[in-house]
Amino acid sequence: SLSTLVIVMQVLVIGSGGREHALAWKAAQDNDVENVYVSPGNAGTALEEKVQNIEIDINDFAAIENFCVTKKIGLVIIGPEKPLVDGLSDFLQSKGIKTFGPSQAAAQLEGSKTFSKDFFIKYGIPTAGYSSFDDFETAKAHLEVIDYPTVVKADGLAAGKGVIICGNKDEASEALKNIFQDQAFGEAGNRVVIEDFLKGEEASFIAVVSKDKIVPLATSQDHKAVGEGDVGLNTGGMGAYSPAPIVDARMHQKILDEVMEPTMKGLINEGSPYLGFLYAGVMIYNGELKVLEFNCRFGDPETQPILLRLKSSLVQLCLYAIDDKLELYESEWDKRHSCGVVIASEGYPEKYLSNQEVELQELQSDTMKLFHAGTTLENNKVMTSGGRVFCATALGANLKEAQTAAYTLVHSVSFNGAFCRTDIGYKGIK
Ligand code: AMP
Ligand code: GLY
C-alpha cells in the first residue's frame, strides 16, 4: 500500500524574491519533501529548514536540467515571469522534468500587453478599451482623440513599472517620449498600449490552472503605490492581504465565469493550454469588473499572505496540476485573515540604498512569518540587496488583527533606510 512506500521528494524553486521564499517555505512543510533547493534564493531561504540555495545561471537552461537530473528533482516551481516568458517550462518539460509553470506561448498573456488585450477581445473577456502602437508619431496623434486620464503602457515586461497613468495630454506625450524615444523600458517599450482609465477597486484573483481545470486560491488585494493612501509611483507591491472583502461570493463566481473560464478555454483553443498560477488583476466598480492585466505567475507580495493561509499541500497541488488530476486536489484554507507588509529600502521604486546590514529579533510564531525578499547572507550576516527587502506577514481573527500583528513583526526588523507603508490593509478594513 501507499503508506509503506517512503516517498522522498526533491523540489527546486526558481527565483529569489519574497514569493519564492514563501513557496520554498511552504513546500518544505510537506513530510514527503526532503530538500527544497532555491536558485538563486535569498538569505531567508538560506536560513530555512530543509531549504538550501544553489547558484545556477537562470539563462542556462541546460545547467538547470543538469541539476534536476543529478539531484533527482521531482518538482520544479518557477516563480518569476522572466524565465517563463523565456521558455524555461517548455524546455524542462521536454526533458521529462516535472515543471510547474506555463509554456512560453501561454506566458505571452503577461509577456505582451498587446497579445493579452487582443486575446481579451477575441474571447469576450471584459477589459478597458485600448489601441496599440509601434511608433511615436502615430501614438502621439492618438492622444488628440482620447479622453483623460488615460493609461500608457509599455508592451513588454517592465517589472510592474511600465504603466503610466496620465492626467492630461502633456503627461501622456511625455510618457510616450520616455518609452519610445528615451527607451525607459528598453525593448519592452518597442510597442505601447494606450488604454482607457478605469475607476474602481483592484483585486488579485489567482488560481492554479491545468488545461481545462481551475482551482481558485484564496482572494487577495495588494497595494501597488509606494505611498500611504495609494499615492506616488507604482511598485511591484507594498503589501497585500487575504481574503479580499471586495470579492464576495457573487463577484468570485463572476470572475470565474467571465474571466478565468474563457481564458482557460481560449488558451486551449489557441493550442497553448495553461499550466501554472494564473493571476488576473481585476478592477471592480459598481458590481462590474474589467481585467487590468494577467500575470503568468503567483503575485508578489500576494503569495506571502495567501500561502500563510493555505493548510493543504502546495507540492500536491502542483503535482496534481502537472499530472492533469487537479480534480483530486482538496484545498483547505485557514479561516483567519492574513496581512503582509513589505519593508523596502530607501529610494525604492527608484534608485535605492543597498548592502545594509539587517538586525533581526526572533519574533516568529505559528501566526507570523517574516519572508525575505531582497536579502543575501554574507558571513552569517543578513544584508539588504534589493528594493523590497522583507514581507512581514501575519494571521489574525480579522483583517484588523492580522494588520496589527504584521506591524508588530515589522518592528522586529531594522536596517538603514528601511521604510514601509503604515496603512496596508486599510481598503479592506474601512
Ligand atoms: P498593469 O501592470 O497593467 O496591471 O498595471 C499596473 C497598475 O496600474 C494596475 O495594478 C493599476 O493600479 C494601474 N492600472 C493599469 N491599467 C489601468 C487602467 N486602465 N485604469 C486604471 N488603472 C490602471
Ligand atoms: N503584486 C503584483 C504582482 O505580483 O504583479
CSV table of C-alpha atoms and ligand atoms in Angstrom, one decimal:
chain,number,residue,atom,x,y,z
A,1,SER,CA,0.0,0.0,0.0
A,2,LEU,CA,1.0,3.6,-0.4
A,3,SER,CA,1.7,4.1,3.3
A,4,THR,CA,4.6,1.6,3.3
A,5,LEU,CA,6.1,3.4,0.4
A,6,VAL,CA,8.6,6.0,1.5
A,7,ILE,CA,8.4,8.9,-0.9
A,8,VAL,CA,11.2,11.4,-0.7
A,9,MET,CA,10.8,14.4,-2.9
A,10,GLN,CA,13.3,16.9,-4.0
A,11,VAL,CA,11.9,20.3,-5.1
A,12,LEU,CA,13.5,23.1,-7.0
A,13,VAL,CA,12.2,26.7,-6.8
A,14,ILE,CA,13.4,29.2,-9.3
A,15,GLY,CA,13.7,32.8,-8.2
A,16,SER,CA,14.9,35.0,-5.3
A,17,GLY,CA,12.0,37.1,-4.1
A,18,GLY,CA,9.6,37.1,-1.2
A,19,ARG,CA,7.3,35.0,-3.4
A,20,GLU,CA,10.0,32.3,-3.7
A,21,HIS,CA,10.8,32.3,0.0
A,22,ALA,CA,7.1,31.7,0.7
A,23,LEU,CA,6.9,28.9,-2.0
A,24,ALA,CA,10.0,27.2,-0.6
A,25,TRP,CA,8.9,27.6,3.0
A,26,LYS,CA,5.5,26.1,2.2
A,27,ALA,CA,7.0,23.2,0.0
A,28,ALA,CA,9.4,22.4,2.8
A,29,GLN,CA,6.5,21.8,5.2
A,30,ASP,CA,5.5,18.6,3.3
A,31,ASN,CA,6.7,15.5,5.1
A,32,ASP,CA,7.4,13.9,1.8
A,33,VAL,CA,9.7,16.6,0.8
A,34,GLU,CA,13.3,16.0,1.8
A,35,ASN,CA,15.0,19.1,0.3
A,36,VAL,CA,13.9,22.3,-1.3
A,37,TYR,CA,16.6,23.9,-3.5
A,38,VAL,CA,16.2,27.6,-4.4
A,39,SER,CA,18.0,29.2,-7.3
A,40,PRO,CA,19.3,31.7,-6.5
A,41,GLY,CA,17.2,32.3,-3.4
A,42,ASN,CA,17.9,34.9,-0.6
A,43,ALA,CA,19.0,34.9,3.0
A,44,GLY,CA,15.6,33.8,4.1
A,45,THR,CA,15.7,30.6,2.0
A,46,ALA,CA,19.3,30.0,3.1
A,47,LEU,CA,18.2,30.0,6.7
A,48,GLU,CA,15.0,28.0,6.3
A,49,GLU,CA,14.9,24.4,7.5
A,50,LYS,CA,15.2,21.8,4.7
A,51,VAL,CA,15.9,24.6,2.2
A,52,GLN,CA,19.2,25.4,0.5
A,53,ASN,CA,20.2,27.9,-2.1
A,54,ILE,CA,22.1,27.0,-5.2
A,55,GLU,CA,23.7,29.2,-7.8
A,56,ILE,CA,22.7,28.4,-11.3
A,57,ASP,CA,22.6,30.9,-14.1
A,58,ILE,CA,18.8,31.3,-14.8
A,59,ASN,CA,19.5,31.7,-18.5
A,60,ASP,CA,21.5,28.5,-18.7
A,61,PHE,CA,18.6,26.0,-19.2
A,62,ALA,CA,21.0,23.1,-19.7
A,63,ALA,CA,22.6,23.7,-16.4
A,64,ILE,CA,19.2,23.7,-14.7
A,65,GLU,CA,18.3,20.5,-16.4
A,66,ASN,CA,21.6,19.0,-15.3
A,67,PHE,CA,21.0,20.0,-11.7
A,68,CYS,CA,17.5,18.5,-11.8
A,69,VAL,CA,18.8,15.2,-13.2
A,70,THR,CA,21.7,15.0,-10.7
A,71,LYS,CA,19.5,15.8,-7.7
A,72,LYS,CA,16.5,13.8,-8.9
A,73,ILE,CA,14.3,16.8,-8.7
A,74,GLY,CA,10.6,15.7,-8.6
A,75,LEU,CA,9.1,19.1,-9.0
A,76,VAL,CA,10.3,22.4,-10.3
A,77,ILE,CA,8.3,25.5,-9.4
A,78,ILE,CA,9.2,28.6,-11.5
A,79,GLY,CA,8.4,31.8,-9.6
A,80,PRO,CA,9.1,34.8,-11.8
A,81,GLU,CA,7.7,35.8,-15.2
A,82,LYS,CA,11.0,36.2,-17.0
A,83,PRO,CA,12.1,32.5,-17.2
A,84,LEU,CA,8.5,31.6,-18.1
A,85,VAL,CA,8.4,34.1,-20.9
A,86,ASP,CA,11.8,32.8,-22.0
A,87,GLY,CA,10.5,29.2,-22.3
A,88,LEU,CA,12.1,27.5,-19.3
A,89,SER,CA,9.0,25.5,-18.5
A,90,ASP,CA,8.7,24.2,-22.1
A,91,PHE,CA,12.4,23.3,-22.0
A,92,LEU,CA,12.3,21.3,-18.7
A,93,GLN,CA,9.1,19.6,-19.6
A,94,SER,CA,10.6,18.5,-22.9
A,95,LYS,CA,13.3,16.8,-20.9
A,96,GLY,CA,10.8,14.9,-18.8
A,97,ILE,CA,11.3,17.1,-15.7
A,98,LYS,CA,8.0,17.8,-13.8
A,99,THR,CA,7.7,21.6,-14.0
A,100,PHE,CA,5.0,23.8,-12.7
A,101,GLY,CA,4.7,26.9,-14.9
A,102,PRO,CA,3.1,27.9,-18.2
A,103,SER,CA,4.6,27.5,-21.6
A,104,GLN,CA,6.3,30.4,-23.4
A,105,ALA,CA,3.2,30.7,-25.6
A,106,ALA,CA,0.8,30.9,-22.7
A,107,ALA,CA,3.1,33.3,-20.7
A,108,GLN,CA,2.5,35.8,-23.5
A,109,LEU,CA,-0.6,36.7,-21.5
A,110,GLU,CA,1.8,38.6,-19.3
A,111,GLY,CA,4.8,39.0,-21.7
A,112,SER,CA,2.9,41.2,-24.2
A,113,LYS,CA,0.1,43.6,-23.3
A,114,THR,CA,-0.9,43.7,-27.0
A,115,PHE,CA,-1.2,39.9,-27.1
A,116,SER,CA,-3.3,39.9,-23.9
A,117,LYS,CA,-5.5,42.8,-25.0
A,118,ASP,CA,-6.2,41.1,-28.4
A,119,PHE,CA,-6.9,37.8,-26.6
A,120,PHE,CA,-9.4,39.5,-24.2
A,121,ILE,CA,-11.3,41.0,-27.2
A,122,LYS,CA,-11.2,37.7,-29.2
A,123,TYR,CA,-12.6,35.7,-26.2
A,124,GLY,CA,-15.1,38.3,-24.9
A,125,ILE,CA,-13.2,39.0,-21.6
A,126,PRO,CA,-14.2,42.4,-20.2
A,127,THR,CA,-11.3,44.9,-20.3
A,128,ALA,CA,-10.6,48.6,-20.8
A,129,GLY,CA,-10.8,50.0,-24.4
A,130,TYR,CA,-7.3,50.3,-25.9
A,131,SER,CA,-5.2,50.9,-29.0
A,132,SER,CA,-1.7,49.6,-29.7
A,133,PHE,CA,1.2,51.4,-31.4
A,134,ASP,CA,4.7,50.7,-32.6
A,135,ASP,CA,5.8,54.2,-33.4
A,136,PHE,CA,5.9,57.5,-31.6
A,137,GLU,CA,4.2,59.7,-34.2
A,138,THR,CA,1.1,57.6,-34.6
A,139,ALA,CA,0.7,57.1,-30.9
A,140,LYS,CA,1.1,60.8,-30.3
A,141,ALA,CA,-1.6,61.6,-32.9
A,142,HIS,CA,-3.9,59.2,-31.0
A,143,LEU,CA,-3.6,61.5,-27.9
A,144,GLU,CA,-5.7,64.1,-29.7
A,145,VAL,CA,-8.8,61.9,-29.9
A,146,ILE,CA,-9.0,60.3,-26.4
A,147,ASP,CA,-10.3,61.3,-23.0
A,148,TYR,CA,-8.2,61.9,-19.9
A,149,PRO,CA,-7.0,60.5,-17.6
A,150,THR,CA,-5.5,57.8,-19.8
A,151,VAL,CA,-3.1,54.9,-19.3
A,152,VAL,CA,0.1,54.4,-21.3
A,153,LYS,CA,1.7,51.0,-21.0
A,154,ALA,CA,4.9,49.6,-22.4
A,155,ASP,CA,4.0,46.4,-24.2
A,156,GLY,CA,6.6,44.1,-22.7
A,157,LEU,CA,7.9,43.1,-19.3
A,158,ALA,CA,8.9,46.0,-17.1
A,159,ALA,CA,8.8,44.6,-13.6
A,160,GLY,CA,5.5,46.3,-12.8
A,161,LYS,CA,6.8,49.7,-13.7
A,162,GLY,CA,5.8,50.0,-17.3
A,163,VAL,CA,2.4,51.6,-16.6
A,164,ILE,CA,1.9,55.3,-16.5
A,165,ILE,CA,-1.3,57.0,-15.6
A,166,CYS,CA,-1.6,60.3,-17.3
A,167,GLY,CA,-3.9,63.1,-16.2
A,168,ASN,CA,-3.7,65.1,-19.4
A,169,LYS,CA,-2.3,65.2,-23.0
A,170,ASP,CA,1.0,66.7,-22.0
A,171,GLU,CA,1.7,63.9,-19.4
A,172,ALA,CA,0.7,61.3,-22.0
A,173,SER,CA,3.0,62.8,-24.6
A,174,GLU,CA,5.8,62.8,-22.0
A,175,ALA,CA,5.2,59.2,-21.3
A,176,LEU,CA,5.3,58.3,-25.0
A,177,LYS,CA,8.5,60.2,-25.3
A,178,ASN,CA,10.0,58.3,-22.3
A,179,ILE,CA,9.1,54.9,-23.7
A,180,PHE,CA,9.7,55.3,-27.4
A,181,GLN,CA,12.4,57.9,-27.6
A,182,ASP,CA,14.3,57.6,-24.3
A,183,GLN,CA,13.7,53.8,-24.2
A,184,ALA,CA,13.0,54.0,-20.5
A,185,PHE,CA,11.9,50.3,-20.6
A,186,GLY,CA,14.3,49.1,-23.3
A,187,GLU,CA,12.8,46.7,-25.8
A,188,ALA,CA,9.7,46.3,-23.6
A,189,GLY,CA,8.8,49.7,-25.0
A,190,ASN,CA,9.0,49.0,-28.7
A,191,ARG,CA,5.3,48.9,-28.6
A,192,VAL,CA,2.9,50.8,-26.5
A,193,VAL,CA,-0.7,50.3,-25.4
A,194,ILE,CA,-2.8,53.3,-24.7
A,195,GLU,CA,-5.9,52.4,-22.8
A,196,ASP,CA,-8.9,53.9,-21.1
A,197,PHE,CA,-8.5,54.8,-17.4
A,198,LEU,CA,-10.7,52.6,-15.2
A,199,LYS,CA,-12.1,53.7,-11.8
A,200,GLY,CA,-12.7,51.3,-9.0
A,201,GLU,CA,-11.0,49.0,-6.6
A,202,GLU,CA,-8.5,46.4,-7.6
A,203,ALA,CA,-8.3,42.8,-6.6
A,204,SER,CA,-5.9,39.9,-7.4
A,205,PHE,CA,-7.6,36.7,-8.5
A,206,ILE,CA,-5.1,33.9,-8.6
A,207,ALA,CA,-5.8,30.3,-9.5
A,208,VAL,CA,-4.0,27.2,-10.4
A,209,VAL,CA,-5.0,26.3,-13.9
A,210,SER,CA,-4.2,23.0,-15.6
A,211,LYS,CA,-5.6,22.6,-19.1
A,212,ASP,CA,-9.4,22.6,-18.5
A,213,LYS,CA,-9.4,22.7,-14.7
A,214,ILE,CA,-9.2,25.6,-12.3
A,215,VAL,CA,-8.5,25.6,-8.6
A,216,PRO,CA,-9.0,29.2,-7.3
A,217,LEU,CA,-6.7,30.2,-4.5
A,218,ALA,CA,-7.8,32.5,-1.7
A,219,THR,CA,-8.6,36.0,-2.8
A,220,SER,CA,-6.3,38.9,-2.1
A,221,GLN,CA,-5.6,42.6,-2.7
A,222,ASP,CA,-2.3,44.4,-2.9
A,223,HIS,CA,-1.2,48.0,-2.6
A,224,LYS,CA,0.8,48.9,-5.7
A,225,ALA,CA,1.6,52.5,-5.0
A,226,VAL,CA,4.6,53.4,-2.8
A,227,GLY,CA,2.8,56.0,-0.7
A,228,GLU,CA,0.2,55.8,2.0
A,229,GLY,CA,-3.3,56.3,0.7
A,230,ASP,CA,-2.2,54.6,-2.6
A,231,VAL,CA,-0.4,57.7,-3.9
A,232,GLY,CA,3.0,58.0,-5.6
A,233,LEU,CA,4.9,55.8,-8.0
A,234,ASN,CA,3.8,52.2,-8.7
A,235,THR,CA,5.9,49.5,-7.2
A,236,GLY,CA,5.9,45.7,-7.5
A,237,GLY,CA,3.5,45.8,-4.5
A,238,MET,CA,4.0,47.3,-1.0
A,239,GLY,CA,1.8,44.8,0.9
A,240,ALA,CA,-1.2,42.5,0.5
A,241,TYR,CA,-3.9,40.8,2.4
A,242,SER,CA,-6.2,37.8,2.1
A,243,PRO,CA,-9.1,37.4,1.7
A,244,ALA,CA,-10.2,40.4,-0.3
A,245,PRO,CA,-13.6,41.7,1.1
A,246,ILE,CA,-14.5,43.2,-2.2
A,247,VAL,CA,-14.5,39.7,-3.8
A,248,ASP,CA,-17.8,38.4,-2.3
A,249,ALA,CA,-19.4,35.1,-3.4
A,250,ARG,CA,-21.1,36.8,-6.3
A,251,MET,CA,-18.0,38.5,-7.6
A,252,HIS,CA,-16.0,35.4,-7.1
A,253,GLN,CA,-18.4,33.5,-9.4
A,254,LYS,CA,-18.4,36.4,-11.9
A,255,ILE,CA,-14.7,36.4,-12.1
A,256,LEU,CA,-14.6,32.6,-12.7
A,257,ASP,CA,-17.4,32.8,-15.3
A,258,GLU,CA,-16.3,36.0,-17.2
A,259,VAL,CA,-12.5,35.8,-16.8
A,260,MET,CA,-11.0,32.6,-15.8
A,261,GLU,CA,-13.1,30.1,-17.7
A,262,PRO,CA,-13.0,32.0,-21.0
A,263,THR,CA,-9.2,32.5,-20.6
A,264,MET,CA,-8.6,28.8,-19.9
A,265,LYS,CA,-10.8,27.8,-22.9
A,266,GLY,CA,-9.3,30.4,-25.1
A,267,LEU,CA,-5.8,29.2,-24.4
A,268,ILE,CA,-6.8,25.6,-25.3
A,269,ASN,CA,-8.3,27.0,-28.5
A,270,GLU,CA,-5.1,28.7,-29.3
A,271,GLY,CA,-3.2,25.5,-28.8
A,272,SER,CA,-1.5,26.6,-25.6
A,273,PRO,CA,-3.3,25.1,-22.7
A,274,TYR,CA,-2.3,26.6,-19.4
A,275,LEU,CA,-0.3,25.0,-16.5
A,276,GLY,CA,0.6,27.1,-13.5
A,277,PHE,CA,-0.5,30.0,-11.4
A,278,LEU,CA,-2.7,32.4,-13.4
A,279,TYR,CA,-3.2,35.8,-11.9
A,280,ALA,CA,-5.9,38.2,-13.1
A,281,GLY,CA,-5.7,41.7,-11.9
A,282,VAL,CA,-9.2,43.0,-11.9
A,283,MET,CA,-10.8,46.4,-11.4
A,284,ILE,CA,-14.2,46.2,-9.7
A,285,TYR,CA,-16.6,49.1,-9.9
A,286,ASN,CA,-20.3,49.2,-9.1
A,287,GLY,CA,-20.5,45.4,-9.1
A,288,GLU,CA,-19.0,45.1,-12.5
A,289,LEU,CA,-15.4,44.0,-13.4
A,290,LYS,CA,-12.8,44.5,-16.0
A,291,VAL,CA,-9.4,42.8,-16.3
A,292,LEU,CA,-6.4,45.1,-16.0
A,293,GLU,CA,-3.8,42.5,-16.7
A,294,PHE,CA,-2.9,38.9,-16.5
A,295,ASN,CA,0.3,37.6,-14.8
A,296,CYS,CA,1.5,34.1,-15.7
A,297,ARG,CA,2.8,33.5,-12.1
A,298,PHE,CA,1.9,34.0,-8.5
A,299,GLY,CA,1.8,37.6,-7.2
A,300,ASP,CA,4.4,39.1,-5.1
A,301,PRO,CA,3.6,40.0,-2.3
A,302,GLU,CA,0.2,38.3,-2.6
A,303,THR,CA,1.9,34.8,-2.4
A,304,GLN,CA,3.0,35.6,1.2
A,305,PRO,CA,-0.4,36.2,2.8
A,306,ILE,CA,-2.1,33.6,0.6
A,307,LEU,CA,0.3,30.8,1.5
A,308,LEU,CA,0.2,31.6,5.2
A,309,ARG,CA,-3.5,30.7,4.9
A,310,LEU,CA,-3.0,27.5,2.8
A,311,LYS,CA,-3.4,24.4,5.0
A,312,SER,CA,-3.3,21.8,2.3
A,313,SER,CA,-0.2,20.8,0.4
A,314,LEU,CA,1.4,23.2,-2.2
A,315,VAL,CA,3.5,20.4,-3.6
A,316,GLN,CA,0.5,18.1,-4.1
A,317,LEU,CA,-1.4,21.0,-5.8
A,318,CYS,CA,1.5,21.5,-8.3
A,319,LEU,CA,1.9,17.7,-8.9
A,320,TYR,CA,-1.8,17.2,-9.5
A,321,ALA,CA,-1.8,20.1,-11.9
A,322,ILE,CA,1.1,18.7,-13.8
A,323,ASP,CA,-0.4,15.2,-13.9
A,324,ASP,CA,-3.7,16.6,-15.2
A,325,LYS,CA,-5.5,15.4,-12.0
A,326,LEU,CA,-6.4,18.7,-10.5
A,327,GLU,CA,-9.9,17.5,-9.7
A,328,LEU,CA,-8.4,15.3,-6.9
A,329,TYR,CA,-7.0,18.3,-5.0
A,330,GLU,CA,-8.9,19.4,-1.9
A,331,SER,CA,-7.8,22.9,-0.9
A,332,GLU,CA,-8.0,23.7,2.7
A,333,TRP,CA,-7.8,27.3,3.9
A,334,ASP,CA,-7.3,28.9,7.3
A,335,LYS,CA,-10.4,30.9,8.0
A,336,ARG,CA,-8.3,33.6,9.5
A,337,HIS,CA,-7.2,36.7,7.6
A,338,SER,CA,-3.7,37.5,6.7
A,339,CYS,CA,-1.8,40.6,6.0
A,340,GLY,CA,1.7,41.1,4.6
A,341,VAL,CA,3.6,44.4,4.9
A,342,VAL,CA,6.6,45.0,2.6
A,343,ILE,CA,9.7,46.5,4.2
A,344,ALA,CA,11.6,48.3,1.5
A,345,SER,CA,14.9,50.2,1.0
A,346,GLU,CA,15.0,54.0,1.0
A,347,GLY,CA,14.6,55.2,-2.6
A,348,TYR,CA,12.5,52.3,-3.9
A,349,PRO,CA,11.0,52.0,-6.5
A,350,GLU,CA,13.6,54.3,-7.9
A,351,LYS,CA,17.3,54.0,-7.2
A,352,TYR,CA,17.6,52.6,-3.7
A,353,LEU,CA,20.1,52.0,-0.9
A,354,SER,CA,21.6,48.6,-0.8
A,355,ASN,CA,24.1,46.4,1.1
A,356,GLN,CA,23.0,47.4,4.6
A,357,GLU,CA,23.3,45.0,7.5
A,358,VAL,CA,20.0,43.9,8.9
A,359,GLU,CA,19.2,43.4,12.6
A,360,LEU,CA,16.6,40.8,13.3
A,361,GLN,CA,14.9,39.8,16.5
A,362,GLU,CA,13.4,36.3,16.6
A,363,LEU,CA,9.7,37.0,16.6
A,364,GLN,CA,8.4,34.1,14.6
A,365,SER,CA,5.4,32.2,15.8
A,366,ASP,CA,2.7,30.0,14.2
A,367,THR,CA,0.8,33.1,13.2
A,368,MET,CA,3.6,35.2,11.9
A,369,LYS,CA,6.3,34.8,9.3
A,370,LEU,CA,8.9,37.1,8.1
A,371,PHE,CA,9.5,36.4,4.5
A,372,HIS,CA,12.8,37.7,3.0
A,373,ALA,CA,12.9,39.2,-0.5
A,374,GLY,CA,16.0,41.4,-1.4
A,375,THR,CA,18.4,39.9,1.2
A,376,THR,CA,21.7,37.9,1.0
A,377,LEU,CA,23.6,36.0,3.6
A,378,GLU,CA,27.2,37.2,3.9
A,379,ASN,CA,29.5,35.8,6.6
A,380,ASN,CA,26.4,34.8,8.5
A,381,LYS,CA,25.1,38.4,8.3
A,382,VAL,CA,21.8,39.3,6.6
A,383,MET,CA,22.5,42.1,4.1
A,384,THR,CA,20.0,44.1,2.0
A,385,SER,CA,20.3,43.6,-1.7
A,386,GLY,CA,17.0,44.7,-3.2
A,387,GLY,CA,14.3,47.3,-3.3
A,388,ARG,CA,11.8,45.2,-1.5
A,389,VAL,CA,13.6,43.6,1.4
A,390,PHE,CA,11.1,41.7,3.5
A,391,CYS,CA,7.4,41.0,3.8
A,392,ALA,CA,6.2,40.8,7.4
A,393,THR,CA,3.2,38.5,7.2
A,394,ALA,CA,0.7,37.6,10.0
A,395,LEU,CA,-2.6,35.9,10.6
A,396,GLY,CA,-5.5,37.4,12.7
A,397,ALA,CA,-9.1,36.7,13.5
A,398,ASN,CA,-10.0,39.6,11.3
A,399,LEU,CA,-8.0,41.8,8.9
A,400,LYS,CA,-7.5,44.5,11.6
A,401,GLU,CA,-5.9,41.9,13.9
A,402,ALA,CA,-3.8,40.5,11.1
A,403,GLN,CA,-2.7,44.0,10.3
A,404,THR,CA,-1.7,44.8,13.9
A,405,ALA,CA,0.3,41.5,14.1
A,406,ALA,CA,2.0,42.2,10.8
A,407,TYR,CA,3.2,45.6,12.1
A,408,THR,CA,4.4,44.0,15.3
A,409,LEU,CA,6.6,41.8,13.2
A,410,VAL,CA,7.7,44.8,11.1
A,411,HIS,CA,9.2,46.2,14.3
A,412,SER,CA,11.4,43.2,14.7
A,413,VAL,CA,13.4,44.2,11.7
A,414,SER,CA,15.8,47.1,11.4
A,415,PHE,CA,18.3,48.3,8.8
A,416,ASN,CA,19.5,51.6,7.4
A,417,GLY,CA,16.9,53.2,5.2
A,418,ALA,CA,14.1,50.8,6.0
A,419,PHE,CA,10.6,52.0,5.3
A,420,CYS,CA,7.1,50.6,4.9
A,421,ARG,CA,3.7,51.9,4.2
A,422,THR,CA,1.8,52.2,7.6
A,423,ASP,CA,-1.7,51.6,6.1
A,424,ILE,CA,-1.5,48.2,4.4
A,425,GLY,CA,-5.0,46.7,4.5
A,426,TYR,CA,-6.9,49.9,5.0
A,427,LYS,CA,-9.1,49.3,2.0
A,428,GLY,CA,-10.2,46.0,3.4
A,429,ILE,CA,-10.9,47.4,6.9
A,430,LYS,CA,-12.8,50.6,6.1
B,1,AMP,P1,-0.8,46.5,-15.0
B,1,AMP,O1,0.6,46.1,-15.0
B,1,AMP,O2,-1.4,46.6,-16.4
B,1,AMP,O3,-1.7,45.8,-14.1
B,1,AMP,O4,-0.8,48.0,-14.4
B,1,AMP,C1,-0.3,48.2,-13.1
B,1,AMP,C2,-1.2,49.0,-12.3
B,1,AMP,O5,-1.6,50.2,-13.0
B,1,AMP,C3,-2.6,48.3,-12.0
B,1,AMP,O6,-2.5,47.5,-10.9
B,1,AMP,C4,-3.5,49.5,-11.8
B,1,AMP,O7,-3.2,50.0,-10.4
B,1,AMP,C5,-2.9,50.6,-12.7
B,1,AMP,N1,-3.7,50.5,-14.0
B,1,AMP,C6,-3.4,49.7,-15.1
B,1,AMP,N2,-4.3,49.9,-16.1
B,1,AMP,C7,-5.2,50.7,-15.6
B,1,AMP,C8,-6.4,51.3,-16.2
B,1,AMP,N3,-6.8,51.0,-17.4
B,1,AMP,N4,-7.1,52.1,-15.4
B,1,AMP,C9,-6.7,52.5,-14.1
B,1,AMP,N5,-5.5,52.0,-13.6
B,1,AMP,C10,-4.8,51.1,-14.3
B,2,GLY,N1,1.8,42.3,-6.7
B,2,GLY,C1,1.6,42.4,-8.1
B,2,GLY,C2,2.3,41.5,-8.9
B,2,GLY,O1,2.8,40.5,-8.4
B,2,GLY,O2,2.4,41.7,-10.1
